[in-house]
mmCIF file with all atom_site columns, C-alpha atoms in Angstrom:
data_model
loop_
_atom_site.group_PDB
_atom_site.id
_atom_site.type_symbol
_atom_site.label_atom_id
_atom_site.label_alt_id
_atom_site.label_comp_id
_atom_site.label_asym_id
_atom_site.label_entity_id
_atom_site.label_seq_id
_atom_site.pdbx_PDB_ins_code
_atom_site.Cartn_x
_atom_site.Cartn_y
_atom_site.Cartn_z
_atom_site.occupancy
_atom_site.B_iso_or_equiv
_atom_site.pdbx_formal_charge
_atom_site.auth_seq_id
_atom_site.auth_comp_id
_atom_site.auth_asym_id
_atom_site.auth_atom_id
_atom_site.pdbx_PDB_model_num
ATOM 1   C CA . GLU A 1 1   ? 156.136 83.516  40.389  1.00 50.00 ? 1   GLU A CA 1
ATOM 2   C CA . ALA A 1 2   ? 154.861 87.053  40.295  1.00 49.00 ? 2   ALA A CA 1
ATOM 3   C CA . GLU A 1 3   ? 151.463 85.806  39.216  1.00 50.00 ? 3   GLU A CA 1
ATOM 4   C CA . GLU A 1 4   ? 151.373 83.266  42.068  1.00 51.00 ? 4   GLU A CA 1
ATOM 5   C CA . ILE A 1 5   ? 152.105 85.990  44.632  1.00 47.00 ? 5   ILE A CA 1
ATOM 6   C CA . GLU A 1 6   ? 149.387 88.166  43.199  1.00 51.00 ? 6   GLU A CA 1
ATOM 7   C CA . ASN A 1 7   ? 146.898 85.249  43.386  1.00 53.00 ? 7   ASN A CA 1
ATOM 8   C CA . THR A 1 8   ? 147.739 84.440  47.001  1.00 52.00 ? 8   THR A CA 1
ATOM 9   C CA . MET A 1 9   ? 147.448 88.045  48.274  1.00 50.00 ? 9   MET A CA 1
ATOM 10  C CA . PRO A 1 10  ? 143.633 88.202  48.088  1.00 55.00 ? 10  PRO A CA 1
ATOM 11  C CA . ILE A 1 11  ? 143.382 84.855  49.900  1.00 52.00 ? 11  ILE A CA 1
ATOM 12  C CA . SER A 1 12  ? 145.679 86.098  52.707  1.00 54.00 ? 12  SER A CA 1
ATOM 13  C CA . GLN A 1 13  ? 143.759 89.359  52.935  1.00 53.00 ? 13  GLN A CA 1
ATOM 14  C CA . GLN A 1 14  ? 140.512 87.434  53.098  1.00 57.00 ? 14  GLN A CA 1
ATOM 15  C CA . LYS A 1 15  ? 141.798 85.399  56.034  1.00 56.00 ? 15  LYS A CA 1
ATOM 16  C CA . VAL A 1 16  ? 142.822 88.557  57.882  1.00 51.00 ? 16  VAL A CA 1
ATOM 17  C CA . ASP A 1 17  ? 139.391 90.053  57.247  1.00 55.00 ? 17  ASP A CA 1
ATOM 18  C CA . GLU A 1 18  ? 137.683 86.865  58.514  1.00 58.00 ? 18  GLU A CA 1
ATOM 19  C CA . GLU A 1 19  ? 139.790 86.803  61.627  1.00 58.00 ? 19  GLU A CA 1
ATOM 20  C CA . THR A 1 20  ? 139.058 90.491  62.264  1.00 58.00 ? 20  THR A CA 1
ATOM 21  C CA . GLU A 1 21  ? 135.321 89.841  61.885  1.00 60.00 ? 21  GLU A CA 1
ATOM 22  C CA . THR A 1 22  ? 135.534 86.876  64.255  1.00 62.00 ? 22  THR A CA 1
ATOM 23  C CA . ASN A 1 23  ? 137.363 88.922  66.885  1.00 58.00 ? 23  ASN A CA 1
ATOM 24  C CA . ASP A 1 24  ? 134.804 91.731  66.496  1.00 57.00 ? 24  ASP A CA 1
ATOM 25  C CA . GLU A 1 25  ? 131.975 89.214  66.995  1.00 61.00 ? 25  GLU A CA 1
ATOM 26  C CA . LYS A 1 26  ? 133.660 87.882  70.146  1.00 56.00 ? 26  LYS A CA 1
ATOM 27  C CA . ILE A 1 27  ? 133.985 91.422  71.516  1.00 57.00 ? 27  ILE A CA 1
ATOM 28  C CA . ASP A 1 28  ? 130.338 92.137  70.676  1.00 59.00 ? 28  ASP A CA 1
ATOM 29  C CA . ASN A 1 29  ? 129.239 88.913  72.359  1.00 61.00 ? 29  ASN A CA 1
ATOM 30  C CA . ARG A 1 30  ? 131.289 89.735  75.461  1.00 62.00 ? 30  ARG A CA 1
ATOM 31  C CA . SER A 1 31  ? 129.771 93.220  75.593  1.00 59.00 ? 31  SER A CA 1
ATOM 32  C CA . SER A 1 32  ? 126.283 91.778  75.181  1.00 59.00 ? 32  SER A CA 1
ATOM 33  C CA . ASN A 1 33  ? 126.898 89.184  77.901  1.00 60.00 ? 33  ASN A CA 1
ATOM 34  C CA . HIS A 1 34  ? 128.284 91.879  80.177  1.00 62.00 ? 34  HIS A CA 1
ATOM 35  C CA . SER A 1 35  ? 125.225 94.055  79.596  1.00 64.00 ? 35  SER A CA 1
ATOM 36  C CA . GLU A 1 36  ? 122.928 91.083  80.340  1.00 60.00 ? 36  GLU A CA 1
ATOM 37  C CA . GLN A 1 37  ? 124.829 90.337  83.525  1.00 61.00 ? 37  GLN A CA 1
ATOM 38  C CA . GLU A 1 38  ? 124.573 93.939  84.667  1.00 62.00 ? 38  GLU A CA 1
ATOM 39  C CA . HIS A 1 39  ? 120.836 93.884  83.871  1.00 57.00 ? 39  HIS A CA 1
ATOM 40  C CA . LEU A 1 40  ? 120.416 90.730  85.928  1.00 52.00 ? 40  LEU A CA 1
ATOM 41  C CA . LYS A 1 41  ? 122.259 92.340  88.798  1.00 56.00 ? 41  LYS A CA 1
ATOM 42  C CA . GLU A 1 42  ? 119.903 95.314  88.643  1.00 55.00 ? 42  GLU A CA 1
ATOM 43  C CA . THR A 1 43  ? 116.783 93.118  88.615  1.00 53.00 ? 43  THR A CA 1
ATOM 44  C CA . GLU A 1 44  ? 118.047 90.878  91.369  1.00 55.00 ? 44  GLU A CA 1
ATOM 45  C CA . ARG A 1 45  ? 118.640 93.768  93.847  1.00 62.00 ? 45  ARG A CA 1
ATOM 46  C CA . VAL A 1 46  ? 116.553 93.423  96.955  1.00 69.00 ? 46  VAL A CA 1
ATOM 47  C CA . ILE A 1 47  ? 115.046 96.374  98.780  1.00 76.00 ? 47  ILE A CA 1
ATOM 48  C CA . ILE A 1 48  ? 115.948 95.808  102.415 1.00 82.00 ? 48  ILE A CA 1
ATOM 49  C CA . ALA A 1 49  ? 113.664 98.414  103.930 1.00 87.00 ? 49  ALA A CA 1
ATOM 50  C CA . CYS A 1 50  ? 111.377 101.318 102.990 1.00 91.00 ? 50  CYS A CA 1
ATOM 51  C CA . ALA A 1 51  ? 110.331 104.466 104.818 1.00 93.00 ? 51  ALA A CA 1
ATOM 52  C CA . THR A 1 52  ? 107.612 106.825 103.587 1.00 94.00 ? 52  THR A CA 1
ATOM 53  C CA . ASP A 1 53  ? 106.383 110.241 104.644 1.00 96.00 ? 53  ASP A CA 1
ATOM 54  C CA . CYS A 1 54  ? 102.791 111.300 103.806 1.00 95.00 ? 54  CYS A CA 1
ATOM 55  C CA . ALA A 1 55  ? 102.659 108.857 100.873 1.00 94.00 ? 55  ALA A CA 1
ATOM 56  C CA . PHE A 1 56  ? 99.370  108.434 98.963  1.00 92.00 ? 56  PHE A CA 1
ATOM 57  C CA . SER A 1 57  ? 97.862  105.071 98.249  1.00 92.00 ? 57  SER A CA 1
ATOM 58  C CA . SER A 1 58  ? 96.345  106.155 94.908  1.00 90.00 ? 58  SER A CA 1
ATOM 59  C CA . LEU A 1 59  ? 96.023  109.396 93.015  1.00 89.00 ? 59  LEU A CA 1
ATOM 60  C CA . LYS A 1 60  ? 92.268  108.879 92.682  1.00 90.00 ? 60  LYS A CA 1
ATOM 61  C CA . ARG A 1 61  ? 91.933  109.009 96.460  1.00 90.00 ? 61  ARG A CA 1
ATOM 62  C CA . VAL A 1 62  ? 93.926  112.239 96.549  1.00 89.00 ? 62  VAL A CA 1
ATOM 63  C CA . LEU A 1 63  ? 91.667  113.783 93.908  1.00 87.00 ? 63  LEU A CA 1
ATOM 64  C CA . GLY A 1 64  ? 88.590  112.508 95.747  1.00 86.00 ? 64  GLY A CA 1
ATOM 65  C CA . ALA A 1 65  ? 89.684  114.128 98.964  1.00 85.00 ? 65  ALA A CA 1
ATOM 66  C CA . SER A 1 66  ? 90.230  117.407 97.185  1.00 83.00 ? 66  SER A CA 1
ATOM 67  C CA . ILE A 1 67  ? 86.791  117.256 95.575  1.00 81.00 ? 67  ILE A CA 1
ATOM 68  C CA . ASP A 1 68  ? 85.163  116.388 98.911  1.00 79.00 ? 68  ASP A CA 1
ATOM 69  C CA . LYS A 1 69  ? 86.331  119.743 100.287 1.00 76.00 ? 69  LYS A CA 1
ATOM 70  C CA . ASN A 1 70  ? 84.270  121.603 97.693  1.00 72.00 ? 70  ASN A CA 1
ATOM 71  C CA . PHE A 1 71  ? 81.353  119.179 97.333  1.00 67.00 ? 71  PHE A CA 1
ATOM 72  C CA . PRO A 1 72  ? 79.990  117.619 100.517 1.00 59.00 ? 72  PRO A CA 1
ATOM 73  C CA . THR A 1 73  ? 79.602  113.873 100.517 1.00 54.00 ? 73  THR A CA 1
ATOM 74  C CA . GLY A 1 74  ? 75.811  114.216 100.761 1.00 52.00 ? 74  GLY A CA 1
ATOM 75  C CA . GLY A 1 75  ? 75.490  116.572 97.804  1.00 50.00 ? 75  GLY A CA 1
ATOM 76  C CA . ARG A 1 76  ? 73.812  115.138 94.713  1.00 48.00 ? 76  ARG A CA 1
ATOM 77  C CA . LEU A 1 77  ? 73.535  116.216 91.136  1.00 48.00 ? 77  LEU A CA 1
ATOM 78  C CA . PHE A 1 78  ? 69.744  116.427 91.524  1.00 48.00 ? 78  PHE A CA 1
ATOM 79  C CA . SER A 1 79  ? 67.590  116.597 94.602  1.00 42.00 ? 79  SER A CA 1
ATOM 80  C CA . GLN A 1 80  ? 65.984  113.277 93.903  1.00 47.00 ? 80  GLN A CA 1
ATOM 81  C CA . LYS A 1 81  ? 66.821  110.572 96.364  1.00 50.00 ? 81  LYS A CA 1
ATOM 82  C CA . GLY A 1 82  ? 69.146  107.810 95.223  1.00 51.00 ? 82  GLY A CA 1
ATOM 83  C CA . LEU A 1 83  ? 71.061  109.632 92.531  1.00 55.00 ? 83  LEU A CA 1
ATOM 84  C CA . ILE A 1 84  ? 74.874  109.560 92.306  1.00 60.00 ? 84  ILE A CA 1
ATOM 85  C CA . PRO A 1 85  ? 76.537  111.915 94.831  1.00 68.00 ? 85  PRO A CA 1
ATOM 86  C CA . LEU A 1 86  ? 77.877  114.984 93.084  1.00 71.00 ? 86  LEU A CA 1
ATOM 87  C CA . HIS A 1 87  ? 81.424  114.525 94.316  1.00 73.00 ? 87  HIS A CA 1
ATOM 88  C CA . SER A 1 88  ? 81.501  110.937 93.024  1.00 78.00 ? 88  SER A CA 1
ATOM 89  C CA . LEU A 1 89  ? 80.176  112.038 89.638  1.00 79.00 ? 89  LEU A CA 1
ATOM 90  C CA . ILE A 1 90  ? 82.868  114.696 89.357  1.00 82.00 ? 90  ILE A CA 1
ATOM 91  C CA . LEU A 1 91  ? 85.616  112.291 90.441  1.00 83.00 ? 91  LEU A CA 1
ATOM 92  C CA . GLU A 1 92  ? 84.620  109.638 87.931  1.00 84.00 ? 92  GLU A CA 1
ATOM 93  C CA . SER A 1 93  ? 84.329  112.249 85.199  1.00 87.00 ? 93  SER A CA 1
ATOM 94  C CA . VAL A 1 94  ? 87.820  113.540 85.998  1.00 86.00 ? 94  VAL A CA 1
ATOM 95  C CA . CYS A 1 95  ? 89.212  109.980 85.827  1.00 87.00 ? 95  CYS A CA 1
ATOM 96  C CA . PHE A 1 96  ? 87.429  109.329 82.533  1.00 90.00 ? 96  PHE A CA 1
ATOM 97  C CA . ILE A 1 97  ? 88.658  112.543 80.925  1.00 88.00 ? 97  ILE A CA 1
ATOM 98  C CA . ASN A 1 98  ? 92.200  111.902 82.203  1.00 86.00 ? 98  ASN A CA 1
ATOM 99  C CA . GLN A 1 99  ? 92.158  108.381 80.756  1.00 86.00 ? 99  GLN A CA 1
ATOM 100 C CA . PHE A 1 100 ? 90.874  109.692 77.395  1.00 89.00 ? 100 PHE A CA 1
ATOM 101 C CA . TRP A 1 101 ? 93.126  112.731 77.193  1.00 90.00 ? 101 TRP A CA 1
ATOM 102 C CA . TYR A 1 102 ? 96.376  111.566 78.840  1.00 88.00 ? 102 TYR A CA 1
ATOM 103 C CA . GLY A 1 103 ? 96.081  107.810 78.472  1.00 90.00 ? 103 GLY A CA 1
ATOM 104 C CA . TYR A 1 104 ? 96.077  106.749 82.142  1.00 87.00 ? 104 TYR A CA 1
ATOM 105 C CA . ASN A 1 105 ? 93.608  106.386 85.010  1.00 87.00 ? 105 ASN A CA 1
ATOM 106 C CA . PRO A 1 106 ? 94.424  108.137 88.294  1.00 86.00 ? 106 PRO A CA 1
ATOM 107 C CA . GLU A 1 107 ? 93.136  105.024 90.065  1.00 85.00 ? 107 GLU A CA 1
ATOM 108 C CA . ASN A 1 108 ? 96.160  103.117 88.741  1.00 86.00 ? 108 ASN A CA 1
ATOM 109 C CA . VAL A 1 109 ? 98.653  105.737 89.873  1.00 87.00 ? 109 VAL A CA 1
ATOM 110 C CA . GLY A 1 110 ? 100.028 104.787 93.245  1.00 87.00 ? 110 GLY A CA 1
ATOM 111 C CA . PRO A 1 111 ? 101.093 101.658 95.164  1.00 89.00 ? 111 PRO A CA 1
ATOM 112 C CA . GLU A 1 112 ? 97.660  100.526 96.292  1.00 89.00 ? 112 GLU A CA 1
ATOM 113 C CA . CYS A 1 113 ? 97.158  97.947  93.514  1.00 85.00 ? 113 CYS A CA 1
ATOM 114 C CA . GLU A 1 114 ? 100.556 96.345  94.271  1.00 89.00 ? 114 GLU A CA 1
ATOM 115 C CA . LEU A 1 115 ? 100.632 96.593  98.059  1.00 90.00 ? 115 LEU A CA 1
ATOM 116 C CA . SER A 1 116 ? 99.572  92.976  98.645  1.00 90.00 ? 116 SER A CA 1
ATOM 117 C CA . SER A 1 117 ? 102.797 91.811  96.968  1.00 90.00 ? 117 SER A CA 1
ATOM 118 C CA . LEU A 1 118 ? 104.973 94.091  99.133  1.00 88.00 ? 118 LEU A CA 1
ATOM 119 C CA . THR A 1 119 ? 106.933 92.171  101.780 1.00 87.00 ? 119 THR A CA 1
ATOM 120 C CA . THR A 1 120 ? 109.632 94.733  102.504 1.00 87.00 ? 120 THR A CA 1
ATOM 121 C CA . PRO A 1 121 ? 109.924 96.045  106.080 1.00 89.00 ? 121 PRO A CA 1
ATOM 122 C CA . LEU A 1 122 ? 107.970 99.270  106.054 1.00 93.00 ? 122 LEU A CA 1
ATOM 123 C CA . LEU A 1 123 ? 107.898 102.474 108.104 1.00 95.00 ? 123 LEU A CA 1
ATOM 124 C CA . ILE A 1 124 ? 104.893 104.685 107.390 1.00 96.00 ? 124 ILE A CA 1
ATOM 125 C CA . LEU A 1 125 ? 105.073 108.244 108.725 1.00 96.00 ? 125 LEU A CA 1
ATOM 126 C CA . HIS A 1 126 ? 102.076 110.515 108.198 1.00 96.00 ? 126 HIS A CA 1
ATOM 127 C CA . SER A 1 127 ? 100.837 113.909 109.389 1.00 95.00 ? 127 SER A CA 1
ATOM 128 C CA . ALA A 1 128 ? 97.591  113.751 111.312 1.00 95.00 ? 128 ALA A CA 1
ATOM 129 C CA . ASP A 1 129 ? 96.276  117.039 109.874 1.00 94.00 ? 129 ASP A CA 1
ATOM 130 C CA . ASP A 1 130 ? 97.432  116.404 106.300 1.00 94.00 ? 130 ASP A CA 1
ATOM 131 C CA . SER A 1 131 ? 95.199  118.413 103.966 1.00 91.00 ? 131 SER A CA 1
ATOM 132 C CA . VAL A 1 132 ? 96.873  117.141 100.767 1.00 91.00 ? 132 VAL A CA 1
ATOM 133 C CA . VAL A 1 133 ? 97.017  113.415 101.415 1.00 93.00 ? 133 VAL A CA 1
ATOM 134 C CA . PRO A 1 134 ? 94.460  112.495 104.121 1.00 92.00 ? 134 PRO A CA 1
ATOM 135 C CA . VAL A 1 135 ? 95.854  110.379 106.960 1.00 94.00 ? 135 VAL A CA 1
ATOM 136 C CA . GLU A 1 136 ? 93.361  107.626 106.049 1.00 93.00 ? 136 GLU A CA 1
ATOM 137 C CA . GLN A 1 137 ? 95.653  106.715 103.179 1.00 94.00 ? 137 GLN A CA 1
ATOM 138 C CA . ALA A 1 138 ? 98.450  105.847 105.597 1.00 95.00 ? 138 ALA A CA 1
ATOM 139 C CA . HIS A 1 139 ? 96.129  103.310 107.223 1.00 95.00 ? 139 HIS A CA 1
ATOM 140 C CA . ILE A 1 140 ? 95.230  101.889 103.789 1.00 94.00 ? 140 ILE A CA 1
ATOM 141 C CA . ILE A 1 141 ? 98.919  101.406 102.974 1.00 95.00 ? 141 ILE A CA 1
ATOM 142 C CA . TYR A 1 142 ? 99.509  99.747  106.335 1.00 96.00 ? 142 TYR A CA 1
ATOM 143 C CA . GLN A 1 143 ? 96.499  97.441  106.112 1.00 94.00 ? 143 GLN A CA 1
ATOM 144 C CA . LYS A 1 144 ? 96.922  96.387  102.481 1.00 94.00 ? 144 LYS A CA 1
ATOM 145 C CA . SER A 1 145 ? 100.684 95.888  102.425 1.00 94.00 ? 145 SER A CA 1
ATOM 146 C CA . GLY A 1 146 ? 101.828 92.265  102.482 1.00 93.00 ? 146 GLY A CA 1
ATOM 147 C CA . THR A 1 147 ? 104.585 93.059  104.991 1.00 92.00 ? 147 THR A CA 1
ATOM 148 C CA . ARG A 1 148 ? 104.358 91.039  108.180 1.00 91.00 ? 148 ARG A CA 1
ATOM 149 C CA . PRO A 1 149 ? 102.827 93.036  111.098 1.00 92.00 ? 149 PRO A CA 1
ATOM 150 C CA . GLU A 1 150 ? 106.016 92.784  113.141 1.00 89.00 ? 150 GLU A CA 1
ATOM 151 C CA . GLU A 1 151 ? 108.025 94.294  110.276 1.00 89.00 ? 151 GLU A CA 1
ATOM 152 C CA . LYS A 1 152 ? 105.884 97.373  109.578 1.00 93.00 ? 152 LYS A CA 1
ATOM 153 C CA . GLN A 1 153 ? 105.257 100.474 111.650 1.00 94.00 ? 153 GLN A CA 1
ATOM 154 C CA . LEU A 1 154 ? 102.652 103.229 111.368 1.00 95.00 ? 154 LEU A CA 1
ATOM 155 C CA . GLN A 1 155 ? 103.526 106.520 113.095 1.00 94.00 ? 155 GLN A CA 1
ATOM 156 C CA . ILE A 1 156 ? 100.945 109.343 112.946 1.00 95.00 ? 156 ILE A CA 1
ATOM 157 C CA . VAL A 1 157 ? 102.406 112.693 113.870 1.00 94.00 ? 157 VAL A CA 1
ATOM 158 C CA . PRO A 1 158 ? 99.815  114.836 115.689 1.00 93.00 ? 158 PRO A CA 1
ATOM 159 C CA . ASN A 1 159 ? 99.074  118.495 114.949 1.00 92.00 ? 159 ASN A CA 1
ATOM 160 C CA . THR A 1 160 ? 101.105 118.402 111.754 1.00 93.00 ? 160 THR A CA 1
ATOM 161 C CA . GLU A 1 161 ? 100.393 119.353 108.130 1.00 94.00 ? 161 GLU A CA 1
ATOM 162 C CA . HIS A 1 162 ? 101.557 117.652 104.947 1.00 94.00 ? 162 HIS A CA 1
ATOM 163 C CA . ILE A 1 163 ? 105.245 116.615 105.221 1.00 92.00 ? 163 ILE A CA 1
ATOM 164 C CA . GLY A 1 164 ? 105.663 118.775 108.340 1.00 93.00 ? 164 GLY A CA 1
ATOM 165 C CA . ALA A 1 165 ? 106.994 116.209 110.752 1.00 93.00 ? 165 ALA A CA 1
ATOM 166 C CA . TYR A 1 166 ? 110.597 116.940 109.888 1.00 93.00 ? 166 TYR A CA 1
ATOM 167 C CA . PHE A 1 167 ? 110.192 120.661 110.441 1.00 93.00 ? 167 PHE A CA 1
ATOM 168 C CA . ASN A 1 168 ? 108.234 120.265 113.661 1.00 91.00 ? 168 ASN A CA 1
ATOM 169 C CA . SER A 1 169 ? 110.764 118.001 115.364 1.00 88.00 ? 169 SER A CA 1
ATOM 170 C CA . GLU A 1 170 ? 113.859 117.342 113.291 1.00 90.00 ? 170 GLU A CA 1
ATOM 171 C CA . LYS A 1 171 ? 115.615 115.273 115.978 1.00 91.00 ? 171 LYS A CA 1
ATOM 172 C CA . GLU A 1 172 ? 112.699 112.927 116.575 1.00 91.00 ? 172 GLU A CA 1
ATOM 173 C CA . TYR A 1 173 ? 112.054 112.590 112.849 1.00 93.00 ? 173 TYR A CA 1
ATOM 174 C CA . ILE A 1 174 ? 115.630 111.481 112.150 1.00 93.00 ? 174 ILE A CA 1
ATOM 175 C CA . ARG A 1 175 ? 115.726 109.319 115.237 1.00 92.00 ? 175 ARG A CA 1
ATOM 176 C CA . SER A 1 176 ? 112.605 107.387 114.200 1.00 92.00 ? 176 SER A CA 1
ATOM 177 C CA . ILE A 1 177 ? 113.906 106.618 110.709 1.00 93.00 ? 177 ILE A CA 1
ATOM 178 C CA . VAL A 1 178 ? 117.451 105.738 111.858 1.00 91.00 ? 178 VAL A CA 1
ATOM 179 C CA . ARG A 1 179 ? 116.150 103.395 114.559 1.00 90.00 ? 179 ARG A CA 1
ATOM 180 C CA . PHE A 1 180 ? 113.949 101.633 112.027 1.00 91.00 ? 180 PHE A CA 1
ATOM 181 C CA . LEU A 1 181 ? 116.693 101.299 109.388 1.00 89.00 ? 181 LEU A CA 1
ATOM 182 C CA . ASP A 1 182 ? 119.374 100.284 111.874 1.00 86.00 ? 182 ASP A CA 1
ATOM 183 C CA . LYS A 1 183 ? 117.455 97.121  112.766 1.00 85.00 ? 183 LYS A CA 1
ATOM 184 C CA . ARG A 1 184 ? 117.197 96.177  109.087 1.00 84.00 ? 184 ARG A CA 1
ATOM 185 C CA . PHE A 1 185 ? 120.618 96.988  107.814 1.00 79.00 ? 185 PHE A CA 1
ATOM 186 C CA . GLU A 1 186 ? 122.445 95.466  110.775 1.00 69.00 ? 186 GLU A CA 1
ATOM 187 C CA . ILE A 1 187 ? 125.012 98.229  110.561 1.00 44.00 ? 187 ILE A CA 1
ATOM 188 C CA . ALA A 1 188 ? 126.597 97.238  113.840 1.00 34.00 ? 188 ALA A CA 1
ATOM 189 C CA . ASN A 1 189 ? 128.119 94.175  112.111 1.00 47.00 ? 189 ASN A CA 1
ATOM 190 C CA . SER A 1 190 ? 129.155 96.007  108.950 1.00 54.00 ? 190 SER A CA 1
ATOM 191 C CA . SER A 1 191 ? 132.665 97.390  108.493 1.00 41.00 ? 191 SER A CA 1
ATOM 192 C CA . ALA A 1 192 ? 131.311 100.062 106.193 1.00 46.00 ? 192 ALA A CA 1
ATOM 193 C CA . PHE A 1 193 ? 129.347 101.716 108.997 1.00 44.00 ? 193 PHE A CA 1
ATOM 194 C CA . VAL A 1 194 ? 130.008 102.754 112.549 1.00 44.00 ? 194 VAL A CA 1
ATOM 195 C CA . PRO A 1 195 ? 127.316 101.671 115.029 1.00 41.00 ? 195 PRO A CA 1
ATOM 196 C CA . TYR A 1 196 ? 125.707 104.586 116.898 1.00 39.00 ? 196 TYR A CA 1
ATOM 197 C CA . ALA A 1 197 ? 125.041 104.964 120.571 1.00 41.00 ? 197 ALA A CA 1
ATOM 198 C CA . GLU A 1 198 ? 121.664 106.184 121.718 1.00 39.00 ? 198 GLU A CA 1
ATOM 199 C CA . GLU A 1 199 ? 123.379 108.847 123.831 1.00 39.00 ? 199 GLU A CA 1
ATOM 200 C CA . SER A 1 200 ? 124.932 110.392 120.684 1.00 38.00 ? 200 SER A CA 1
ATOM 201 C CA . TYR A 1 201 ? 121.484 111.451 119.536 1.00 36.00 ? 201 TYR A CA 1
ATOM 202 C CA . LEU A 1 202 ? 120.629 112.944 122.901 1.00 37.00 ? 202 LEU A CA 1
ATOM 203 C CA . ASN A 1 203 ? 123.796 115.042 122.926 1.00 40.00 ? 203 ASN A CA 1
ATOM 204 C CA . THR A 1 204 ? 123.879 116.112 119.310 1.00 41.00 ? 204 THR A CA 1
ATOM 205 C CA . ASP A 1 205 ? 122.810 119.392 117.807 1.00 45.00 ? 205 ASP A CA 1
ATOM 206 C CA . LEU A 1 206 ? 121.155 117.791 114.763 1.00 39.00 ? 206 LEU A CA 1
#
């Protein structure tokens, strides 16, 4: 009898071990499924609206504008007619060196190459006298974005430097963005938000 008990013990222990492994696998599978579900939720999130301030369309254009300040558009490497403008030669050289040294091309940094696929309602604010990101880039973003004309706005703030609209007129800056987002988020019908009255902005000390 003692021998029979000793022989059955390993079998019982083996069953316990197998059940434990099975339970662990179920837990692992549940965790994996939960992670996959969370990932799907993240990827399925929809951007309802987007507002930008002095955004650039591509880093290459920013670099080009900076180079243009120091090398006039008409300047050429040699005086012979028809040669590559000096500023273009410098810009292309910078892009080539950057690609070789850092592994990326400034032309591919920025939203310009993906703008056609953008359908999100879009508010584009830009300073008219922007010396960092020329205002022309705001027009490029507006023109190349796939957003329907009635769902995108371009507001150029006069007599303002790079990202200076907020500091020049804080009330008007906030009012422009809130008005745009209010229409998209439909906060008047949401229990999580309190709809605002236009008079509240006029009487506030924001």
